[in-house]
Tab-separated table of C-alpha atoms in Angstrom:
chain	number	residue	atom	x	y	z
A	1	UNK	CA	28.758	0.498	-3.627
A	2	UNK	CA	25.477	-0.346	-5.308
A	3	UNK	CA	25.542	-1.329	-8.991
A	4	UNK	CA	23.165	0.840	-11.123
A	5	UNK	CA	19.955	-1.057	-11.903
A	6	UNK	CA	20.205	-0.618	-15.698
A	7	UNK	CA	23.871	-0.974	-16.588
A	8	UNK	CA	26.457	-3.249	-18.138
A	9	UNK	CA	27.806	-3.986	-14.649
A	10	UNK	CA	24.387	-5.045	-13.392
A	11	UNK	CA	24.088	-7.623	-16.192
A	12	UNK	CA	27.212	-9.388	-14.933
A	13	UNK	CA	26.130	-8.988	-11.321
A	14	UNK	CA	22.816	-10.713	-12.090
A	15	UNK	CA	24.279	-13.522	-14.146
A	16	UNK	CA	26.779	-14.266	-11.410
A	17	UNK	CA	23.811	-14.967	-9.100
A	18	UNK	CA	22.066	-17.202	-11.615
A	19	UNK	CA	24.935	-19.309	-12.947
A	20	UNK	CA	23.790	-22.482	-11.174
A	21	UNK	CA	20.084	-22.471	-12.156
A	22	UNK	CA	21.064	-21.357	-15.680
A	23	UNK	CA	23.391	-24.313	-16.142
A	24	UNK	CA	20.611	-26.612	-14.931
A	25	UNK	CA	18.029	-24.964	-17.244
A	26	UNK	CA	20.232	-25.409	-20.304
A	27	UNK	CA	21.328	-28.938	-19.492
A	28	UNK	CA	17.756	-30.031	-18.777
A	29	UNK	CA	16.435	-28.362	-21.972
A	30	UNK	CA	14.012	-26.194	-19.994
A	31	UNK	CA	13.816	-23.334	-22.506
A	32	UNK	CA	11.364	-24.343	-25.212
A	33	UNK	CA	12.269	-21.720	-27.838
A	34	UNK	CA	15.863	-22.917	-27.637
A	35	UNK	CA	15.160	-26.610	-27.929
A	36	UNK	CA	12.508	-26.122	-30.633
A	37	UNK	CA	14.157	-23.455	-32.771
A	38	UNK	CA	17.136	-21.347	-31.860
A	39	UNK	CA	19.714	-23.977	-30.819
A	40	UNK	CA	19.538	-25.653	-34.186
A	41	UNK	CA	19.508	-22.290	-35.968
A	42	UNK	CA	22.773	-21.098	-34.428
A	43	UNK	CA	24.530	-24.434	-34.969
A	44	UNK	CA	23.515	-24.495	-38.631
A	45	UNK	CA	24.524	-20.862	-39.112
A	46	UNK	CA	28.011	-21.522	-37.729
A	47	UNK	CA	28.433	-24.686	-39.798
A	48	UNK	CA	27.225	-22.834	-42.923
A	49	UNK	CA	30.391	-20.696	-42.986
A	50	UNK	CA	32.586	-23.850	-42.757
A	51	UNK	CA	34.987	-22.634	-40.057
A	52	UNK	CA	37.884	-24.713	-38.751
A	53	UNK	CA	38.199	-22.623	-35.603
A	54	UNK	CA	35.399	-20.919	-33.653
A	55	UNK	CA	35.300	-18.549	-30.680
A	56	UNK	CA	32.064	-18.613	-28.644
A	57	UNK	CA	31.814	-15.274	-26.837
A	58	UNK	CA	29.561	-15.434	-23.772
A	59	UNK	CA	29.553	-19.218	-23.987
A	60	UNK	CA	27.858	-19.808	-20.615
A	61	UNK	CA	27.907	-23.448	-19.536
A	62	UNK	CA	29.274	-24.418	-22.937
A	63	UNK	CA	26.569	-26.368	-24.827
A	64	UNK	CA	27.372	-24.679	-28.149
A	65	UNK	CA	31.097	-25.255	-27.737
A	66	UNK	CA	30.482	-28.947	-27.102
A	67	UNK	CA	28.079	-29.244	-30.029
A	68	UNK	CA	30.546	-27.643	-32.433
A	69	UNK	CA	33.428	-29.779	-31.144
A	70	UNK	CA	31.277	-32.815	-31.897
A	71	UNK	CA	31.058	-31.479	-35.446
A	72	UNK	CA	34.842	-31.540	-35.703
A	73	UNK	CA	35.490	-27.866	-35.042
A	74	UNK	CA	38.265	-26.486	-32.859
A	75	UNK	CA	36.338	-24.299	-30.431
A	76	UNK	CA	37.186	-21.904	-27.632
A	77	UNK	CA	34.568	-20.546	-25.244
A	78	UNK	CA	34.920	-17.414	-23.140
A	79	UNK	CA	32.607	-15.991	-20.503
A	80	UNK	CA	32.960	-13.382	-17.783
A	81	UNK	CA	31.300	-15.564	-15.109
A	82	UNK	CA	33.882	-17.908	-13.516
A	83	UNK	CA	31.244	-20.360	-12.310
A	84	UNK	CA	29.885	-20.843	-15.835
A	85	UNK	CA	33.361	-21.478	-17.223
A	86	UNK	CA	33.930	-23.929	-14.378
A	87	UNK	CA	30.722	-25.759	-15.302
A	88	UNK	CA	31.747	-25.781	-18.959
A	89	UNK	CA	35.257	-27.049	-18.241
A	90	UNK	CA	33.902	-29.941	-16.181
A	91	UNK	CA	32.311	-31.383	-19.323
A	92	UNK	CA	35.482	-30.672	-21.311
A	93	UNK	CA	35.536	-30.928	-25.119
A	94	UNK	CA	36.746	-27.401	-25.854
A	95	UNK	CA	39.096	-24.757	-24.533
A	96	UNK	CA	37.708	-22.243	-22.077
A	97	UNK	CA	38.808	-18.981	-20.499
A	98	UNK	CA	37.277	-16.454	-18.121
A	99	UNK	CA	37.381	-13.236	-20.124
A	100	UNK	CA	35.114	-10.188	-20.084
A	101	UNK	CA	34.028	-8.291	-23.185
A	102	UNK	CA	36.299	-5.504	-21.944
A	103	UNK	CA	39.178	-7.996	-21.851
A	104	UNK	CA	38.472	-8.904	-25.465
A	105	UNK	CA	38.186	-5.240	-26.465
A	106	UNK	CA	41.568	-4.644	-24.851
A	107	UNK	CA	43.169	-7.409	-26.896
A	108	UNK	CA	43.741	-9.856	-24.033
A	109	UNK	CA	43.013	-12.793	-26.347
A	110	UNK	CA	45.632	-12.794	-29.095
A	111	UNK	CA	44.288	-15.533	-31.330
A	112	UNK	CA	42.350	-15.297	-34.567
A	113	UNK	CA	39.438	-17.559	-35.471
A	114	UNK	CA	37.526	-18.387	-38.646
A	115	UNK	CA	34.272	-17.518	-36.911
A	116	UNK	CA	33.145	-15.727	-33.765
A	117	UNK	CA	29.670	-16.509	-32.444
A	118	UNK	CA	27.501	-14.754	-29.856
A	119	UNK	CA	24.348	-16.719	-29.027
A	120	UNK	CA	21.959	-14.543	-27.006
A	121	UNK	CA	25.031	-13.157	-25.238
A	122	UNK	CA	25.011	-9.531	-26.430
A	123	UNK	CA	22.955	-7.936	-23.695
A	124	UNK	CA	24.729	-4.727	-22.726
A	125	UNK	CA	25.178	-1.238	-24.100
A	126	UNK	CA	28.779	0.044	-24.133
A	127	UNK	CA	30.179	-3.447	-23.569
A	128	UNK	CA	28.537	-4.633	-26.797
A	129	UNK	CA	29.406	-1.547	-28.820
A	130	UNK	CA	33.053	-1.929	-27.808
A	131	UNK	CA	33.042	-5.665	-28.426
A	132	UNK	CA	31.870	-5.131	-32.019
A	133	UNK	CA	34.940	-2.996	-32.622
A	134	UNK	CA	37.177	-5.759	-31.244
A	135	UNK	CA	35.756	-8.696	-33.227
A	136	UNK	CA	37.672	-7.932	-36.461
A	137	UNK	CA	40.920	-8.381	-34.491
A	138	UNK	CA	39.744	-11.820	-33.378
A	139	UNK	CA	38.970	-12.970	-36.923
A	140	UNK	CA	40.984	-14.279	-39.814
A	141	UNK	CA	40.618	-12.370	-43.122
A	142	UNK	CA	37.067	-12.902	-44.430
A	143	UNK	CA	36.107	-14.438	-41.083
A	144	UNK	CA	32.476	-14.527	-39.995
A	145	UNK	CA	30.724	-12.934	-37.023
A	146	UNK	CA	27.465	-14.673	-36.175
A	147	UNK	CA	25.028	-13.179	-33.690
A	148	UNK	CA	21.686	-14.547	-32.520
A	149	UNK	CA	19.521	-12.257	-30.412
A	150	UNK	CA	15.948	-11.420	-29.507
A	151	UNK	CA	14.096	-10.275	-32.638
A	152	UNK	CA	13.817	-6.516	-32.098
A	153	UNK	CA	10.501	-5.921	-33.809
A	154	UNK	CA	8.839	-8.700	-31.828
A	155	UNK	CA	10.897	-8.155	-28.687
A	156	UNK	CA	9.983	-4.503	-28.276
A	157	UNK	CA	6.628	-5.568	-26.785
A	158	UNK	CA	4.641	-2.655	-25.419
A	159	UNK	CA	7.666	-0.357	-25.423
A	160	UNK	CA	8.289	2.252	-28.115
A	161	UNK	CA	10.744	1.102	-30.756
A	162	UNK	CA	14.034	2.793	-29.993
A	163	UNK	CA	17.356	1.833	-28.406
A	164	UNK	CA	17.009	1.818	-24.634
A	165	UNK	CA	17.619	-0.136	-21.452
A	166	UNK	CA	14.894	-2.608	-20.540
A	167	UNK	CA	14.268	-4.363	-17.254
A	168	UNK	CA	14.874	-8.097	-17.194
A	169	UNK	CA	12.493	-10.862	-16.258
A	170	UNK	CA	12.654	-14.548	-15.346
A	171	UNK	CA	9.024	-15.096	-16.322
A	172	UNK	CA	8.632	-18.707	-17.378
A	173	UNK	CA	11.661	-19.822	-15.362
A	174	UNK	CA	11.560	-21.600	-12.018
A	175	UNK	CA	12.048	-20.106	-8.555
A	176	UNK	CA	15.763	-20.850	-8.446
A	177	UNK	CA	16.291	-17.750	-10.588
A	178	UNK	CA	16.529	-14.302	-8.974
A	179	UNK	CA	17.414	-10.692	-9.688
A	180	UNK	CA	17.035	-10.774	-13.498
A	181	UNK	CA	19.624	-8.959	-15.598
A	182	UNK	CA	18.569	-5.824	-17.478
A	183	UNK	CA	19.263	-5.695	-21.206
A	184	UNK	CA	19.860	-2.979	-23.738
A	185	UNK	CA	17.264	-3.044	-26.510
A	186	UNK	CA	18.514	-2.259	-30.007
A	187	UNK	CA	16.391	-1.767	-33.127
A	188	UNK	CA	17.120	-3.807	-36.223
A	189	UNK	CA	18.551	-0.623	-37.755
A	190	UNK	CA	21.077	-0.399	-34.957
A	191	UNK	CA	22.100	-4.058	-35.222
A	192	UNK	CA	22.630	-3.715	-38.977
A	193	UNK	CA	24.642	-0.545	-38.467
A	194	UNK	CA	26.821	-2.233	-35.817
A	195	UNK	CA	27.850	-4.726	-38.472
A	196	UNK	CA	28.286	-2.280	-41.362
A	197	UNK	CA	30.225	0.338	-39.397
A	198	UNK	CA	32.604	-2.225	-37.894
A	199	UNK	CA	33.826	-3.629	-41.188
A	200	UNK	CA	31.337	-6.439	-41.762
A	201	UNK	CA	29.260	-7.284	-44.817
A	202	UNK	CA	25.893	-8.505	-43.580
A	203	UNK	CA	25.304	-11.646	-45.601
A	204	UNK	CA	22.272	-13.024	-43.842
A	205	UNK	CA	19.605	-11.845	-41.470
A	206	UNK	CA	17.870	-15.086	-40.613
A	207	UNK	CA	14.562	-15.213	-38.759
A	208	UNK	CA	14.109	-18.751	-37.417
A	209	UNK	CA	10.375	-19.374	-37.186
A	210	UNK	CA	8.793	-20.663	-33.988
A	211	UNK	CA	6.459	-23.511	-34.987
A	212	UNK	CA	3.865	-22.550	-32.352
A	213	UNK	CA	3.483	-18.912	-33.401
A	214	UNK	CA	4.529	-18.836	-37.061
A	215	UNK	CA	6.634	-15.803	-36.128
A	216	UNK	CA	10.407	-15.352	-35.809
A	217	UNK	CA	11.846	-16.778	-32.566
A	218	UNK	CA	15.000	-14.691	-32.978
A	219	UNK	CA	17.065	-12.575	-35.335
A	220	UNK	CA	20.283	-14.188	-36.514
A	221	UNK	CA	22.911	-12.099	-38.254
A	222	UNK	CA	25.782	-13.491	-40.330
A	223	UNK	CA	28.438	-10.881	-41.057
A	224	UNK	CA	31.588	-11.407	-43.094
A	225	UNK	CA	34.710	-9.398	-42.432
A	226	UNK	CA	35.226	-7.079	-45.366
A	227	UNK	CA	38.684	-6.865	-46.861
A	228	UNK	CA	40.382	-3.535	-46.965
A	229	UNK	CA	39.888	-2.191	-50.509
B	1	UNK	CA	-7.752	-14.278	-71.159
B	2	UNK	CA	-8.149	-13.655	-67.457
B	3	UNK	CA	-5.101	-12.483	-65.525
B	4	UNK	CA	-4.361	-14.716	-62.470
B	5	UNK	CA	-5.578	-13.038	-59.267
B	6	UNK	CA	-2.219	-13.275	-57.472
B	7	UNK	CA	0.463	-12.603	-60.076
B	8	UNK	CA	2.961	-10.076	-61.346
B	9	UNK	CA	0.687	-9.398	-64.325
B	10	UNK	CA	-2.281	-8.656	-62.058
B	11	UNK	CA	-0.274	-5.988	-60.222
B	12	UNK	CA	0.178	-4.052	-63.455
B	13	UNK	CA	-3.402	-4.689	-64.505
B	14	UNK	CA	-4.661	-3.194	-61.217
B	15	UNK	CA	-2.367	-0.186	-61.230
B	16	UNK	CA	-3.408	0.608	-64.783
B	17	UNK	CA	-6.984	0.988	-63.491
B	18	UNK	CA	-5.989	3.192	-60.577
B	19	UNK	CA	-3.506	5.574	-62.188
B	20	UNK	CA	-5.850	8.557	-62.037
B	21	UNK	CA	-6.995	8.317	-58.395
B	22	UNK	CA	-3.416	7.432	-57.376
B	23	UNK	CA	-2.031	10.584	-58.983
B	24	UNK	CA	-4.697	12.596	-57.188
B	25	UNK	CA	-3.977	10.860	-53.831
B	26	UNK	CA	-0.261	11.614	-54.043
B	27	UNK	CA	-0.648	15.190	-55.268
B	28	UNK	CA	-3.249	15.971	-52.577
B	29	UNK	CA	-1.125	14.340	-49.827
B	30	UNK	CA	-3.895	11.907	-48.930
B	31	UNK	CA	-1.652	9.166	-47.529
B	32	UNK	CA	-0.755	10.103	-43.967
B	33	UNK	CA	2.159	7.686	-43.438
B	34	UNK	CA	3.799	9.133	-46.533
B	35	UNK	CA	3.383	12.774	-45.633
B	36	UNK	CA	4.301	12.210	-41.966
B	37	UNK	CA	7.175	9.774	-42.324
B	38	UNK	CA	8.159	7.867	-45.411
B	39	UNK	CA	8.445	10.629	-48.042
B	40	UNK	CA	11.063	12.452	-46.017
B	41	UNK	CA	12.819	9.177	-45.175
B	42	UNK	CA	13.345	8.177	-48.807
B	43	UNK	CA	14.461	11.656	-49.864
B	44	UNK	CA	17.011	11.804	-47.048
B	45	UNK	CA	18.239	8.294	-47.785
B	46	UNK	CA	18.873	9.152	-51.432
B	47	UNK	CA	20.590	12.429	-50.562
B	48	UNK	CA	22.743	10.636	-47.949
B	49	UNK	CA	24.637	8.762	-50.662
B	50	UNK	CA	25.356	12.041	-52.524
B	51	UNK	CA	24.457	10.907	-56.028
B	52	UNK	CA	24.708	13.122	-59.107
B	53	UNK	CA	22.397	10.927	-61.132
B	54	UNK	CA	19.400	8.943	-59.889
B	55	UNK	CA	17.029	6.427	-61.492
B	56	UNK	CA	13.585	6.150	-59.849
B	57	UNK	CA	12.182	2.717	-60.734
B	58	UNK	CA	8.400	2.560	-60.450
B	59	UNK	CA	8.266	6.343	-60.198
B	60	UNK	CA	4.489	6.639	-60.527
B	61	UNK	CA	3.309	10.225	-61.010
B	62	UNK	CA	6.819	11.456	-60.321
B	63	UNK	CA	6.811	13.257	-56.944
B	64	UNK	CA	10.190	11.804	-55.905
B	65	UNK	CA	11.777	12.635	-59.250
B	66	UNK	CA	10.619	16.243	-58.922
B	67	UNK	CA	11.783	16.483	-55.314
B	68	UNK	CA	15.258	15.186	-56.158
B	69	UNK	CA	15.527	17.482	-59.196
B	70	UNK	CA	14.776	20.387	-56.875
B	71	UNK	CA	17.777	19.206	-54.828
B	72	UNK	CA	20.004	19.552	-57.867
B	73	UNK	CA	20.065	15.916	-58.929
B	74	UNK	CA	19.808	14.652	-62.503
B	75	UNK	CA	16.903	12.227	-62.269
B	76	UNK	CA	15.185	9.766	-64.563
B	77	UNK	CA	11.887	8.103	-63.677
B	78	UNK	CA	10.550	4.923	-65.237
B	79	UNK	CA	7.210	3.203	-64.763
B	80	UNK	CA	5.306	0.517	-66.635
B	81	UNK	CA	2.006	2.412	-66.562
B	82	UNK	CA	1.842	4.878	-69.489
B	83	UNK	CA	-0.770	7.075	-67.815
B	84	UNK	CA	1.446	7.608	-64.755
B	85	UNK	CA	4.420	8.562	-66.935
B	86	UNK	CA	2.129	10.917	-68.838
B	87	UNK	CA	1.035	12.535	-65.568
B	88	UNK	CA	4.668	12.803	-64.463
B	89	UNK	CA	5.824	14.309	-67.757
B	90	UNK	CA	3.138	16.985	-67.613
B	91	UNK	CA	4.815	18.445	-64.513
B	92	UNK	CA	8.239	18.074	-66.164
B	93	UNK	CA	11.453	18.497	-64.154
B	94	UNK	CA	13.006	15.123	-64.924
B	95	UNK	CA	13.347	12.612	-67.711
B	96	UNK	CA	10.741	9.891	-67.981
B	97	UNK	CA	10.261	6.659	-69.878
B	98	UNK	CA	7.645	3.914	-69.957
B	99	UNK	CA	9.643	0.797	-69.122
B	100	UNK	CA	8.650	-2.395	-67.333
B	101	UNK	CA	10.851	-4.229	-64.845
B	102	UNK	CA	11.217	-6.895	-67.529
B	103	UNK	CA	12.486	-4.198	-69.917
B	104	UNK	CA	15.086	-3.168	-67.340
B	105	UNK	CA	16.047	-6.801	-66.705
B	106	UNK	CA	16.545	-7.213	-70.460
B	107	UNK	CA	18.902	-4.242	-70.594
B	108	UNK	CA	16.602	-1.890	-72.513
B	109	UNK	CA	17.927	1.084	-70.550
B	110	UNK	CA	21.632	1.404	-71.289
B	111	UNK	CA	22.580	4.145	-68.848
B	112	UNK	CA	24.308	3.896	-65.482
B	113	UNK	CA	23.356	5.965	-62.461
B	114	UNK	CA	24.953	6.801	-59.117
B	115	UNK	CA	21.825	5.607	-57.339
B	116	UNK	CA	18.714	3.606	-58.138
B	117	UNK	CA	15.689	4.063	-55.889
B	118	UNK	CA	12.489	2.014	-55.488
B	119	UNK	CA	9.968	3.678	-53.205
B	120	UNK	CA	7.161	1.232	-52.358
B	121	UNK	CA	7.414	0.019	-55.949
B	122	UNK	CA	8.690	-3.538	-55.442
B	123	UNK	CA	5.422	-5.412	-55.241
B	124	UNK	CA	5.797	-8.513	-57.380
B	125	UNK	CA	7.484	-11.875	-57.173
B	126	UNK	CA	9.527	-12.888	-60.238
B	127	UNK	CA	9.513	-9.330	-61.581
B	128	UNK	CA	11.270	-8.126	-58.419
B	129	UNK	CA	13.673	-11.050	-58.195
B	130	UNK	CA	14.730	-10.437	-61.804
B	131	UNK	CA	14.947	-6.677	-61.315
B	132	UNK	CA	17.391	-7.129	-58.417
B	133	UNK	CA	19.704	-8.993	-60.770
B	134	UNK	CA	19.517	-6.148	-63.284
B	135	UNK	CA	20.196	-3.235	-60.923
B	136	UNK	CA	24.004	-3.708	-60.828
B	137	UNK	CA	24.043	-3.086	-64.601
B	138	UNK	CA	22.204	0.207	-64.058
B	139	UNK	CA	24.687	1.443	-61.461
B	140	UNK	CA	28.097	3.037	-61.565
B	141	UNK	CA	30.840	1.266	-59.574
B	142	UNK	CA	30.026	1.584	-55.857
B	143	UNK	CA	26.574	2.883	-56.770
B	144	UNK	CA	23.710	2.644	-54.284
B	145	UNK	CA	20.402	0.795	-54.469
B	146	UNK	CA	17.821	2.213	-52.093
B	147	UNK	CA	14.544	0.422	-51.422
B	148	UNK	CA	11.673	1.478	-49.183
B	149	UNK	CA	8.936	-1.054	-48.563
B	150	UNK	CA	6.326	-2.215	-46.056
B	151	UNK	CA	8.084	-3.363	-42.883
B	152	UNK	CA	7.781	-7.146	-43.106
B	153	UNK	CA	7.495	-7.912	-39.408
B	154	UNK	CA	4.720	-5.366	-38.945
B	155	UNK	CA	3.217	-5.879	-42.397
B	156	UNK	CA	2.665	-9.596	-41.985
B	157	UNK	CA	-0.424	-8.877	-39.889
B	158	UNK	CA	-2.413	-11.995	-39.062
B	159	UNK	CA	-0.627	-14.047	-41.718
B	160	UNK	CA	2.187	-16.466	-40.914
B	161	UNK	CA	5.602	-15.030	-41.525
B	162	UNK	CA	6.863	-16.483	-44.792
B	163	UNK	CA	7.203	-15.340	-48.391
B	164	UNK	CA	3.833	-15.541	-50.122
B	165	UNK	CA	1.325	-13.685	-52.246
B	166	UNK	CA	-1.095	-11.478	-50.344
B	167	UNK	CA	-4.345	-9.929	-51.495
B	168	UNK	CA	-4.364	-6.183	-51.887
B	169	UNK	CA	-6.619	-3.639	-50.250
B	170	UNK	CA	-7.593	-0.015	-50.722
B	171	UNK	CA	-8.748	0.303	-47.108
B	172	UNK	CA	-8.369	3.931	-46.061
B	173	UNK	CA	-8.559	5.179	-49.660
B	174	UNK	CA	-11.576	6.761	-51.300
B	175	UNK	CA	-14.126	5.159	-53.625
B	176	UNK	CA	-12.290	6.192	-56.783
B	177	UNK	CA	-9.972	3.237	-56.214
B	178	UNK	CA	-10.915	-0.233	-57.414
B	179	UNK	CA	-9.551	-3.743	-57.925
B	180	UNK	CA	-6.543	-3.504	-55.571
B	181	UNK	CA	-3.267	-5.030	-56.717
B	182	UNK	CA	-1.984	-8.123	-54.942
B	183	UNK	CA	1.544	-8.046	-53.554
B	184	UNK	CA	4.205	-10.583	-52.813
B	185	UNK	CA	5.161	-10.578	-49.131
B	186	UNK	CA	8.854	-11.117	-48.353
B	187	UNK	CA	10.390	-11.621	-44.919
B	188	UNK	CA	13.239	-9.400	-43.782
B	189	UNK	CA	15.532	-12.373	-44.295
B	190	UNK	CA	14.535	-12.540	-47.942
B	191	UNK	CA	15.016	-8.799	-48.523
B	192	UNK	CA	18.475	-8.942	-46.958
B	193	UNK	CA	19.366	-11.973	-49.071
B	194	UNK	CA	18.157	-10.227	-52.257
B	195	UNK	CA	20.753	-7.551	-51.595
B	196	UNK	CA	23.611	-9.819	-50.504
B	197	UNK	CA	23.192	-12.361	-53.311
B	198	UNK	CA	22.984	-9.697	-56.022
B	199	UNK	CA	26.297	-8.040	-55.232
B	200	UNK	CA	25.245	-5.431	-52.696
B	201	UNK	CA	26.655	-4.613	-49.287
B	202	UNK	CA	23.726	-3.703	-47.047
B	203	UNK	CA	24.864	-0.539	-45.354
B	204	UNK	CA	21.665	0.537	-43.666
B	205	UNK	CA	18.345	-0.958	-42.733
B	206	UNK	CA	16.437	2.097	-41.611
B	207	UNK	CA	13.106	1.885	-39.809
B	208	UNK	CA	11.454	5.304	-40.002
B	209	UNK	CA	9.232	5.635	-36.947
B	210	UNK	CA	5.593	6.650	-37.264
B	211	UNK	CA	4.963	9.336	-34.638
B	212	UNK	CA	1.452	8.071	-33.888
B	213	UNK	CA	2.431	4.471	-33.154
B	214	UNK	CA	6.067	4.631	-32.087
B	215	UNK	CA	6.639	1.729	-34.489
B	216	UNK	CA	8.400	1.553	-37.868
B	217	UNK	CA	6.322	2.946	-40.749
B	218	UNK	CA	8.501	1.132	-43.276
B	219	UNK	CA	11.743	-0.708	-43.851
B	220	UNK	CA	14.323	1.205	-45.868
B	221	UNK	CA	17.368	-0.600	-47.248
B	222	UNK	CA	20.524	1.111	-48.491
B	223	UNK	CA	22.763	-1.253	-50.444
B	224	UNK	CA	26.099	-0.395	-51.998
B	225	UNK	CA	27.369	-2.183	-55.066
B	226	UNK	CA	30.297	-4.325	-54.025
B	227	UNK	CA	33.396	-4.231	-56.159
B	228	UNK	CA	34.674	-7.440	-57.646
B	229	UNK	CA	37.485	-8.670	-55.392
């Protein structure tokens, strides 16, 4: 059965095909905006909330897990793609598990962390909406949920500015990549509402600046789990 | 003594000169983005928090006060420009006072409201920073602070994206306007931080869409006063 072209399933289908070149791209620092701006931004954002334990959701080949472990944090990484978790495990320095966002939404991980981080890993529609509802159950009281994503106002490009599926692209990547994953575009309004309606106080909306353009390279949200009144 | 070209004082100086054409522009619906998009957006945002009492800070000639009074709200409007308050008072339907943001920051208005609204009226640097700190004292517990402003990511134009003074312009307005006020540009990050560091939970960041461009015509923040834990 064919996977629909613009769907949560297709995202996983595409990433499964690109796990090997992706691991190479990250480990060889091939993505300039990451090495110049966004890697440091997400590390600093996580450290700023002083967590002892961190869950990296959609951890990929594990660079952020390793970096945070080096900073003395106890870190677990989860990803739906077995090959990426295999690549991550080979370098060790962290706990890893193959878990989908649906697994997390269904409560298949019964631990609580001081912080949960998603670094450019919230790409889908329903999968992301459901994951947001599950994050509070993965956090300690007053825990932090930190999300870095494409800046909506800059990322909308030539498209009108409303929530919708967008086709993917590997423009700028080498020929080892194929069949790019689609992604679900959300406006800033929608991102803010995802935090506020799922029990988070949005404490920061950072906009790390790309030195070459003077414009934000990403949007980075820091939400704090609100206590029940 | 000459007022510095890019300063909080200069903003007031300029608006004082343009009170008459401004009143005419608003009352004759000369500003398309307002009549098409942002007027309705701010009215709906205020009504969405169901306030009984509202304070309109920087109310100008009073259109929003009048509109909210028509919706059954008890509304007070304050502005630093005496001529604008005079124009507003002549049409009645609301309480008005000439008060500067410094007056509010110093506690010269000793009432509390269910909602405080600033519609394109937060233009300065220190005056705005200080006003944010004063708003909690003008609000009932769990009161709302609603701010509509130029969308930073679209409003930055050709300038690099960081907080800074910008020169004003009356482009698109008629020749009755002169000596445009400067304004202090803030990034989205800074706006969000102004809310979170002054005791507000940011519940909404609305981006009312302009029908002609498909892009946000403004950024509209809805903050709720956080209770002390």
